[in-house]
Amino acid sequence: MYTELRETATELAGVLWREHTVYRERGGGVVIRGEHVERWISLAPTGGRNQARLRAGRLLDGGTTAPARSEVVVDLSVGTAELAAVCRRLLADVAAAETRPSRARTERPAKDRGRGRPKGEGKAPRPRKSRHTSLGSWVVLICVAGVVGLWAYSVFGTSGY
């Protein structure tokens, strides 16, 4: 099954993107990476005869893959053009998911603020306090000054200067 997936993925990658990388994933499937479009497509065996699970997602900064945004089971006996059409639809779903605002980022009405959200979410940021020297820093400074004072007393206090 892997060789069939690999051949199908290689043909599919050539139709979808000029620049691509095809490699095997841990689960026995095949991944097509399009670095220039920041997207990936995965073909994995489903257990059914001549079927594959097709997933699509985006690539994150640093080259890691984000979880799949879309998934569908396809019949591999259809032609490459039909598979490419399914892939394009999945990639369009991934792109649409990126443009939709997340619920966490949308602003709630003023009357709803303060209810039903985790602590700290939606509050105005606290003003930064100016930095002051902490008690521990003062203790260290006093100890250093004491050591310097003792050294100065031992050197200059006993010699008669």
Coordinates of N, CA, C and O in Angstrom, one line a residue:
M1 N 0.8 -1.2 0.0 CA 0.0 0.0 0.0 C 0.9 1.3 0.0 O 0.5 2.3 -0.6
Y2 N 2.0 1.2 0.7 CA 2.9 2.4 0.8 C 3.4 2.8 -0.6 O 3.4 4.0 -0.9
T3 N 3.8 1.8 -1.4 CA 4.3 2.2 -2.7 C 3.2 2.8 -3.6 O 3.5 3.8 -4.3
E4 N 2.0 2.3 -3.5 CA 0.9 2.9 -4.2 C 0.6 4.4 -3.7 O 0.4 5.3 -4.5
L5 N 0.7 4.6 -2.4 CA 0.5 5.9 -1.9 C 1.6 6.8 -2.3 O 1.4 8.0 -2.6
R6 N 2.8 6.3 -2.3 CA 4.0 7.1 -2.7 C 3.9 7.6 -4.1 O 4.1 8.7 -4.5
E7 N 3.5 6.6 -5.0 CA 3.4 7.0 -6.4 C 2.2 8.0 -6.7 O 2.4 9.0 -7.4
T8 N 1.1 7.8 -6.0 CA 0.0 8.7 -6.1 C 0.4 10.1 -5.6 O 0.0 11.1 -6.2
A9 N 1.1 10.1 -4.4 CA 1.5 11.4 -3.8 C 2.4 12.1 -4.7 O 2.4 13.3 -4.9
T10 N 3.4 11.4 -5.4 CA 4.3 12.0 -6.3 C 3.6 12.7 -7.5 O 3.9 13.8 -7.9
E11 N 2.7 11.9 -8.1 CA 1.9 12.5 -9.2 C 1.1 13.7 -8.8 O 1.0 14.7 -9.4
L12 N 0.4 13.5 -7.6 CA -0.4 14.6 -7.1 C 0.4 15.9 -6.8 O 0.0 17.0 -7.1
A13 N 1.6 15.7 -6.2 CA 2.4 16.8 -5.9 C 2.9 17.6 -7.1 O 2.9 18.8 -7.1
G14 N 3.1 16.8 -8.2 CA 3.5 17.5 -9.4 C 2.4 18.3 -10.0 O 2.6 19.3 -10.7
V15 N 1.2 17.9 -9.8 CA 0.0 18.6 -10.3 C -0.3 19.8 -9.5 O -0.6 20.9 -10.0
L16 N -0.1 19.7 -8.1 CA -0.5 20.8 -7.2 C 0.6 21.9 -7.2 O 0.2 23.1 -7.2
W17 N 1.8 21.5 -7.0 CA 2.9 22.5 -6.7 C 4.1 22.2 -7.5 O 4.5 21.0 -7.7
R18 N 4.8 23.3 -8.0 CA 6.0 23.1 -8.7 C 7.1 22.7 -7.7 O 8.0 21.8 -8.0
E19 N 7.1 23.3 -6.6 CA 8.2 23.0 -5.6 C 7.5 22.2 -4.5 O 6.5 22.7 -3.8
H20 N 8.0 21.0 -4.2 CA 7.4 20.2 -3.2 C 8.4 19.2 -2.7 O 9.4 18.9 -3.3
T21 N 8.1 18.6 -1.5 CA 8.8 17.5 -0.9 C 7.9 16.4 -0.6 O 6.8 16.7 0.0
V22 N 8.2 15.2 -1.0 CA 7.4 14.0 -0.6 C 8.2 13.1 0.3 O 9.3 12.8 0.0
Y23 N 7.6 12.8 1.4 CA 8.3 11.9 2.4 C 7.3 11.0 3.1 O 6.1 11.3 3.2
R24 N 7.9 10.0 3.7 CA 7.0 9.0 4.5 C 6.9 9.5 5.9 O 7.8 10.0 6.5
E25 N 5.7 9.4 6.4 CA 5.4 9.8 7.8 C 5.4 8.5 8.7 O 5.4 7.4 8.2
R26 N 5.4 8.7 10.0 CA 5.5 7.6 10.9 C 4.4 6.6 10.8 O 4.7 5.4 10.9
G27 N 3.2 7.0 10.6 CA 2.1 6.1 10.5 C 2.0 5.3 9.3 O 1.0 4.5 9.1
G28 N 2.9 5.4 8.3 CA 2.9 4.6 7.1 C 2.3 5.4 5.9 O 2.2 4.9 4.8
G29 N 1.9 6.6 6.2 CA 1.4 7.4 5.1 C 2.5 8.2 4.4 O 3.7 8.0 4.6
V30 N 2.1 9.1 3.5 CA 3.0 9.9 2.8 C 2.6 11.4 2.9 O 1.4 11.7 2.9
V31 N 3.5 12.3 3.1 CA 3.3 13.7 3.3 C 3.9 14.5 2.1 O 5.0 14.2 1.6
I32 N 3.1 15.4 1.6 CA 3.6 16.3 0.5 C 3.6 17.7 1.2 O 2.7 18.2 1.7
R33 N 4.8 18.3 1.1 CA 5.0 19.6 1.7 C 5.3 20.6 0.6 O 6.1 20.4 -0.2
G34 N 4.5 21.7 0.7 CA 4.7 22.8 -0.2 C 5.2 24.0 0.6 O 4.4 24.8 1.2
E35 N 6.5 24.1 0.8 CA 7.2 25.1 1.6 C 6.8 26.5 1.1 O 6.5 27.4 1.9
H36 N 6.7 26.7 -0.2 CA 6.5 28.1 -0.7 C 5.1 28.5 -0.5 O 4.8 29.7 -0.4
V37 N 4.1 27.6 -0.3 CA 2.7 28.0 0.0 C 2.4 27.7 1.5 O 1.3 28.0 1.9
E38 N 3.3 27.2 2.2 CA 3.2 27.0 3.7 C 2.0 26.0 4.0 O 1.2 26.3 4.9
R39 N 1.9 25.0 3.2 CA 0.8 24.0 3.3 C 1.4 22.6 3.2 O 2.5 22.3 2.7
W40 N 0.7 21.6 3.8 CA 1.0 20.2 3.7 C -0.2 19.4 3.4 O -1.3 19.8 3.8
I41 N 0.0 18.3 2.7 CA -1.1 17.3 2.5 C -0.6 15.9 2.8 O 0.6 15.6 2.5
S42 N -1.4 15.1 3.5 CA -1.0 13.8 3.9 C -2.0 12.8 3.3 O -3.2 13.0 3.3
L43 N -1.4 11.7 2.8 CA -2.2 10.5 2.3 C -1.8 9.4 3.3 O -0.7 9.0 3.4
A44 N -2.8 8.8 3.9 CA -2.6 7.7 4.8 C -3.6 6.5 4.5 O -4.7 6.8 4.1
P45 N -3.1 5.3 4.7 CA -4.0 4.2 4.5 C -5.2 4.2 5.5 O -5.0 4.6 6.6
T46 N -6.3 3.7 5.0 CA -7.5 3.7 5.9 C -7.9 2.2 6.3 O -8.7 2.1 7.2
G47 N -7.3 1.3 5.7 CA -7.7 -0.1 6.0 C -8.6 -0.6 4.9 O -8.7 -1.8 4.7
G48 N -9.3 0.3 4.2 CA -10.2 -0.1 3.1 C -9.4 -0.3 1.9 O -8.3 0.2 1.7
R49 N -9.9 -1.1 1.0 CA -9.2 -1.4 -0.2 C -9.2 -0.2 -1.2 O -10.3 0.3 -1.5
N50 N -8.0 0.2 -1.6 CA -7.9 1.3 -2.5 C -8.4 2.6 -2.0 O -8.9 3.4 -2.8
Q51 N -8.4 2.8 -0.7 CA -8.8 4.1 -0.2 C -7.7 4.7 0.7 O -6.8 4.0 1.2
A52 N -7.7 6.0 0.8 CA -6.8 6.7 1.6 C -7.4 7.9 2.3 O -8.4 8.4 1.9
R53 N -6.9 8.2 3.5 CA -7.4 9.3 4.2 C -6.5 10.5 3.8 O -5.3 10.5 3.9
L54 N -7.1 11.5 3.3 CA -6.4 12.7 2.8 C -6.6 13.8 3.9 O -7.8 14.2 4.2
R55 N -5.5 14.4 4.4 CA -5.6 15.5 5.3 C -4.8 16.7 4.8 O -3.8 16.5 4.1
A56 N -5.1 17.9 5.2 CA -4.4 19.1 4.8 C -4.3 20.0 6.0 O -5.1 20.0 6.9
G57 N -3.2 20.7 6.0 CA -2.9 21.7 7.1 C -1.9 22.7 6.6 O -1.5 22.7 5.5
R58 N -1.4 23.5 7.6 CA -0.4 24.5 7.2 C 0.9 24.3 7.9 O 0.9 23.6 8.9
L59 N 1.9 24.8 7.4 CA 3.2 24.8 8.0 C 3.4 26.0 8.9 O 3.1 27.1 8.5
L60 N 4.0 25.8 10.0 CA 4.3 26.8 11.0 C 5.7 27.4 10.8 O 6.5 26.8 10.0
D61 N 6.0 28.4 11.5 CA 7.4 29.0 11.4 C 8.3 27.9 11.9 O 8.0 27.2 12.9
G62 N 9.5 27.8 11.3 CA 10.4 26.8 11.7 C 10.2 25.5 11.0 O 11.0 24.5 11.2
G63 N 9.2 25.3 10.2 CA 9.0 24.1 9.4 C 8.2 23.1 10.0 O 8.0 22.0 9.5
T64 N 7.7 23.3 11.3 CA 6.8 22.3 11.9 C 5.4 22.3 11.3 O 5.0 23.3 10.7
T65 N 4.7 21.3 11.4 CA 3.4 21.2 10.9 C 2.3 21.4 11.9 O 2.4 20.9 13.0
A66 N 1.3 22.2 11.6 CA 0.2 22.4 12.4 C -0.8 21.2 12.3 O -0.7 20.5 11.2
P67 N -1.6 21.0 13.2 CA -2.6 19.9 13.1 C -3.5 20.1 11.8 O -3.7 21.2 11.4
A68 N -4.0 19.0 11.3 CA -4.8 19.0 10.1 C -6.1 19.8 10.4 O -6.7 19.7 11.4
R69 N -6.4 20.7 9.4 CA -7.6 21.5 9.5 C -8.8 20.8 8.8 O -9.9 21.0 9.1
S70 N -8.5 20.0 7.8 CA -9.5 19.3 7.0 C -9.1 17.9 6.7 O -7.9 17.6 6.6
E71 N -10.1 17.0 6.6 CA -9.8 15.6 6.3 C -10.9 15.0 5.6 O -12.1 15.3 5.8
V72 N -10.6 14.0 4.7 CA -11.6 13.3 3.9 C -11.0 12.0 3.5 O -9.8 11.8 3.3
V73 N -11.9 11.0 3.3 CA -11.5 9.7 2.8 C -11.8 9.7 1.3 O -12.9 10.0 0.8
V74 N -10.7 9.3 0.5 CA -10.9 9.3 -1.0 C -10.6 7.9 -1.5 O -9.9 7.1 -0.9
D75 N -11.1 7.7 -2.7 CA -10.9 6.4 -3.4 C -9.7 6.7 -4.4 O -9.7 7.6 -5.2
L76 N -8.7 5.9 -4.3 CA -7.5 6.1 -5.0 C -7.6 5.6 -6.5 O -6.7 5.9 -7.3
S77 N -8.7 5.0 -6.8 CA -8.9 4.5 -8.2 C -9.3 5.7 -9.1 O -9.2 5.6 -10.3
V78 N -9.8 6.8 -8.5 CA -10.1 8.0 -9.4 C -8.8 8.6 -9.9 O -7.7 8.3 -9.4
G79 N -8.9 9.4 -10.9 CA -7.7 9.9 -11.5 C -7.0 11.0 -10.7 O -7.5 11.5 -9.7
T80 N -5.8 11.3 -11.1 CA -5.0 12.3 -10.4 C -5.7 13.7 -10.4 O -5.6 14.4 -9.4
A81 N -6.4 14.0 -11.5 CA -7.1 15.3 -11.6 C -8.2 15.4 -10.5 O -8.3 16.5 -9.9
E82 N -8.9 14.3 -10.3 CA -10.0 14.3 -9.3 C -9.4 14.5 -7.9 O -9.9 15.2 -7.1
L83 N -8.3 13.7 -7.7 CA -7.6 13.8 -6.4 C -7.1 15.3 -6.1 O -7.1 15.8 -5.0
A84 N -6.6 15.9 -7.2 CA -6.0 17.2 -7.1 C -7.2 18.2 -6.8 O -7.0 19.1 -6.0
A85 N -8.4 18.0 -7.3 CA -9.5 18.8 -7.0 C -9.9 18.7 -5.6 O -10.2 19.7 -4.9
V86 N -9.9 17.5 -5.0 CA -10.2 17.3 -3.6 C -9.1 18.0 -2.7 O -9.5 18.6 -1.8
C87 N -7.9 17.8 -3.1 CA -6.8 18.5 -2.4 C -7.0 20.0 -2.4 O -6.8 20.7 -1.4
R88 N -7.3 20.6 -3.5 CA -7.5 22.0 -3.6 C -8.6 22.5 -2.7 O -8.6 23.5 -2.1
R89 N -9.7 21.7 -2.7 CA -10.8 22.0 -1.8 C -10.4 22.0 -0.3 O -10.7 22.9 0.5
L90 N -9.6 21.0 0.1 CA -9.1 20.9 1.4 C -8.2 22.1 1.7 O -8.2 22.6 2.8
L91 N -7.3 22.4 0.8 CA -6.4 23.5 1.0 C -7.2 24.9 1.1 O -6.8 25.8 1.8
A92 N -8.3 25.0 0.4 CA -9.1 26.2 0.5 C -9.8 26.2 1.9 O -9.9 27.3 2.4
D93 N -10.2 25.1 2.4 CA -10.7 25.0 3.7 C -9.7 25.5 4.8 O -10.0 26.2 5.7
V94 N -8.4 25.1 4.6 CA -7.3 25.5 5.5 C -7.2 27.0 5.4 O -7.0 27.7 6.4
A95 N -7.1 27.5 4.2 CA -7.0 29.0 4.0 C -8.1 29.7 4.7 O -8.0 30.8 5.3
A96 N -9.4 29.2 4.5 CA -10.5 29.9 5.1 C -10.5 29.8 6.6 O -10.9 30.8 7.2
A97 N -10.0 28.8 7.1 CA -9.9 28.7 8.6 C -8.9 29.7 9.2 O -9.1 30.1 10.3
E98 N -7.9 30.0 8.4 CA -7.0 31.0 8.9 C -7.5 32.4 8.9 O -7.2 33.3 9.7
T99 N -8.4 32.7 7.9 CA -9.0 34.1 7.8 C -10.1 34.3 8.8 O -10.4 35.4 9.1
R100 N -10.8 33.2 9.2 CA -11.9 33.4 10.2 C -11.3 33.8 11.6 O -10.3 33.3 12.0
P101 N -11.9 34.8 12.2 CA -11.4 35.2 13.5 C -11.7 34.1 14.6 O -12.7 33.5 14.5
S102 N -10.7 34.0 15.4 CA -10.9 33.0 16.5 C -11.8 33.5 17.6 O -11.9 34.7 17.8
R103 N -12.6 32.7 18.2 CA -13.5 33.1 19.3 C -12.7 33.8 20.4 O -13.2 34.7 21.1
A104 N -11.5 33.3 20.7 CA -10.7 33.9 21.8 C -10.3 35.3 21.5 O -10.1 36.1 22.4
R105 N -10.2 35.7 20.2 CA -9.7 37.0 19.8 C -10.9 38.0 19.6 O -10.6 39.2 19.5
T106 N -12.1 37.5 19.6 CA -13.2 38.5 19.4 C -13.6 39.2 20.7 O -13.5 38.6 21.7
E107 N -13.9 40.4 20.5 CA -14.3 41.2 21.7 C -15.7 41.0 22.1 O -16.6 40.9 21.3
R108 N -16.0 40.8 23.4 CA -17.3 40.6 23.9 C -17.9 42.0 24.2 O -17.3 42.9 24.5
P109 N -19.3 42.0 24.3 CA -19.9 43.3 24.6 C -19.6 43.7 26.0 O -19.3 42.9 26.9
A110 N -19.7 45.0 26.3 CA -19.3 45.5 27.6 C -20.1 44.9 28.7 O -19.6 44.7 29.8
K111 N -21.4 44.6 28.5 CA -22.2 44.1 29.6 C -21.8 42.6 30.0 O -22.1 42.2 31.1
D112 N -21.1 41.9 29.1 CA -20.7 40.5 29.3 C -19.3 40.4 29.9 O -18.9 39.3 30.2
R113 N -18.6 41.5 30.0 CA -17.2 41.4 30.5 C -17.2 41.0 32.0 O -18.0 41.4 32.8
G114 N -16.3 40.1 32.3 CA -16.1 39.7 33.6 C -16.9 38.4 34.0 O -16.7 37.8 35.0
R115 N -17.7 37.9 33.1 CA -18.4 36.6 33.3 C -18.1 35.6 32.3 O -18.0 35.8 31.1
G116 N -17.9 34.3 32.8 CA -17.7 33.2 31.9 C -16.4 33.1 31.1 O -16.4 32.6 30.1
R117 N -15.4 33.7 31.7 CA -14.1 33.6 31.0 C -13.0 33.3 32.1 O -13.2 33.6 33.2
P118 N -11.9 32.7 31.6 CA -10.8 32.4 32.6 C -10.3 33.7 33.2 O -10.3 34.8 32.7
K119 N -9.7 33.5 34.4 CA -9.2 34.6 35.1 C -8.1 35.3 34.3 O -7.2 34.7 33.7
G120 N -8.2 36.7 34.3 CA -7.2 37.5 33.6 C -7.5 37.7 32.1 O -6.8 38.6 31.5
E121 N -8.4 37.0 31.5 CA -8.7 37.2 30.1 C -9.6 38.4 29.9 O -10.6 38.5 30.6
G122 N -9.2 39.3 29.1 CA -10.1 40.5 28.7 C -9.9 41.6 29.7 O -10.5 42.7 29.5
K123 N -9.1 41.5 30.7 CA -8.8 42.6 31.6 C -7.8 43.6 31.0 O -6.9 43.2 30.2
A124 N -7.8 44.8 31.4 CA -6.8 45.8 31.0 C -5.5 45.4 31.6 O -5.4 44.9 32.8
P125 N -4.4 45.5 30.9 CA -3.1 45.2 31.5 C -2.8 46.1 32.7 O -3.1 47.3 32.7
R126 N -2.1 45.5 33.7 CA -1.7 46.3 34.8 C -0.6 47.2 34.5 O 0.3 46.9 33.7
P127 N -0.6 48.4 35.1 CA 0.5 49.3 34.8 C 1.8 48.8 35.5 O 1.7 48.2 36.6
R128 N 2.9 48.9 34.8 CA 4.1 48.4 35.3 C 4.6 49.3 36.4 O 4.6 50.5 36.2
K129 N 5.0 48.7 37.5 CA 5.6 49.4 38.5 C 7.1 49.7 38.2 O 7.7 48.9 37.6
S130 N 7.5 50.8 38.7 CA 9.0 51.1 38.5 C 9.8 50.2 39.3 O 9.4 49.7 40.4
R131 N 10.9 49.8 38.8 CA 11.7 48.8 39.5 C 12.5 49.5 40.7 O 13.1 50.5 40.5
H132 N 12.4 48.9 41.8 CA 13.2 49.3 43.0 C 14.1 48.2 43.4 O 14.0 47.1 43.1
T133 N 15.1 48.6 44.1 CA 16.1 47.6 44.6 C 15.4 46.8 45.7 O 14.9 47.4 46.7
S134 N 15.4 45.5 45.6 CA 14.8 44.6 46.6 C 15.6 44.5 47.8 O 16.8 44.9 47.9
L135 N 15.0 44.0 48.9 CA 15.6 43.8 50.2 C 16.9 42.9 50.1 O 17.9 43.2 50.6
G136 N 16.8 41.9 49.3 CA 18.0 41.0 49.1 C 19.1 41.7 48.5 O 20.3 41.5 48.9
S137 N 18.8 42.6 47.5 CA 19.9 43.4 46.9 C 20.6 44.3 47.9 O 21.8 44.5 47.9
W138 N 19.7 45.0 48.8 CA 20.3 45.8 49.8 C 21.2 45.1 50.7 O 22.2 45.6 51.1
V139 N 20.8 43.9 51.1 CA 21.6 43.1 52.1 C 23.0 42.8 51.4 O 24.0 42.9 52.0
V140 N 23.0 42.4 50.1 CA 24.2 42.1 49.4 C 25.1 43.4 49.4 O 26.3 43.3 49.6
L141 N 24.5 44.5 49.0 CA 25.3 45.8 49.0 C 25.9 46.1 50.3 O 27.0 46.6 50.4
I142 N 25.1 46.0 51.4 CA 25.6 46.3 52.7 C 26.8 45.3 53.1 O 27.8 45.7 53.7
C143 N 26.6 44.0 52.8 CA 27.7 43.1 53.1 C 29.0 43.4 52.3 O 30.1 43.4 52.9
V144 N 28.8 43.8 51.0 CA 30.0 44.1 50.2 C 30.7 45.4 50.8 O 31.9 45.5 50.9
A145 N 29.8 46.4 51.2 CA 30.4 47.6 51.8 C 31.1 47.3 53.1 O 32.1 47.9 53.4
G146 N 30.5 46.4 53.9 CA 31.2 46.0 55.1 C 32.5 45.3 54.9 O 33.5 45.6 55.6
V147 N 32.6 44.4 53.9 CA 33.9 43.8 53.6 C 34.9 44.8 53.2 O 36.1 44.7 53.6
V148 N 34.5 45.7 52.3 CA 35.4 46.7 51.8 C 35.8 47.6 53.0 O 37.0 48.0 53.1
G149 N 34.9 47.9 53.9 CA 35.3 48.7 55.1 C 36.2 48.0 56.0 O 37.2 48.6 56.5
L150 N 36.0 46.7 56.3 CA 36.9 45.9 57.1 C 38.3 45.9 56.4 O 39.4 46.0 57.1
W151 N 38.4 45.7 55.1 CA 39.7 45.7 54.5 C 40.4 47.0 54.6 O 41.6 47.1 54.9
A152 N 39.6 48.1 54.4 CA 40.2 49.4 54.5 C 40.7 49.7 55.9 O 41.8 50.2 56.1
Y153 N 40.0 49.2 56.9 CA 40.4 49.4 58.3 C 41.6 48.6 58.6 O 42.5 49.1 59.3
S154 N 41.7 47.4 58.1 CA 42.9 46.5 58.4 C 44.1 47.1 57.7 O 45.2 47.0 58.2
V155 N 44.0 47.7 56.5 CA 45.1 48.2 55.8 C 45.5 49.6 56.3 O 46.7 49.9 56.6
F156 N 44.5 50.5 56.4 CA 44.8 51.9 56.8 C 44.7 52.2 58.3 O 45.4 53.1 58.8
G157 N 43.9 51.4 59.0 CA 43.6 51.7 60.4 C 44.8 51.3 61.3 O 45.1 51.9 62.3
T158 N 45.4 50.2 61.0 CA 46.5 49.7 61.8 C 47.9 50.3 61.5 O 48.8 50.1 62.3
S159 N 48.0 50.9 60.4 CA 49.4 51.3 59.9 C 49.7 52.7 60.4 O 50.8 53.2 60.2
G160 N 48.7 53.4 60.9 CA 48.9 54.8 61.4 C 48.7 55.9 60.5 O 49.1 57.0 60.7
Y161 N 48.1 55.7 59.4 CA 47.8 56.7 58.4 C 46.7 57.6 58.9 O 45.7 57.6 59.3

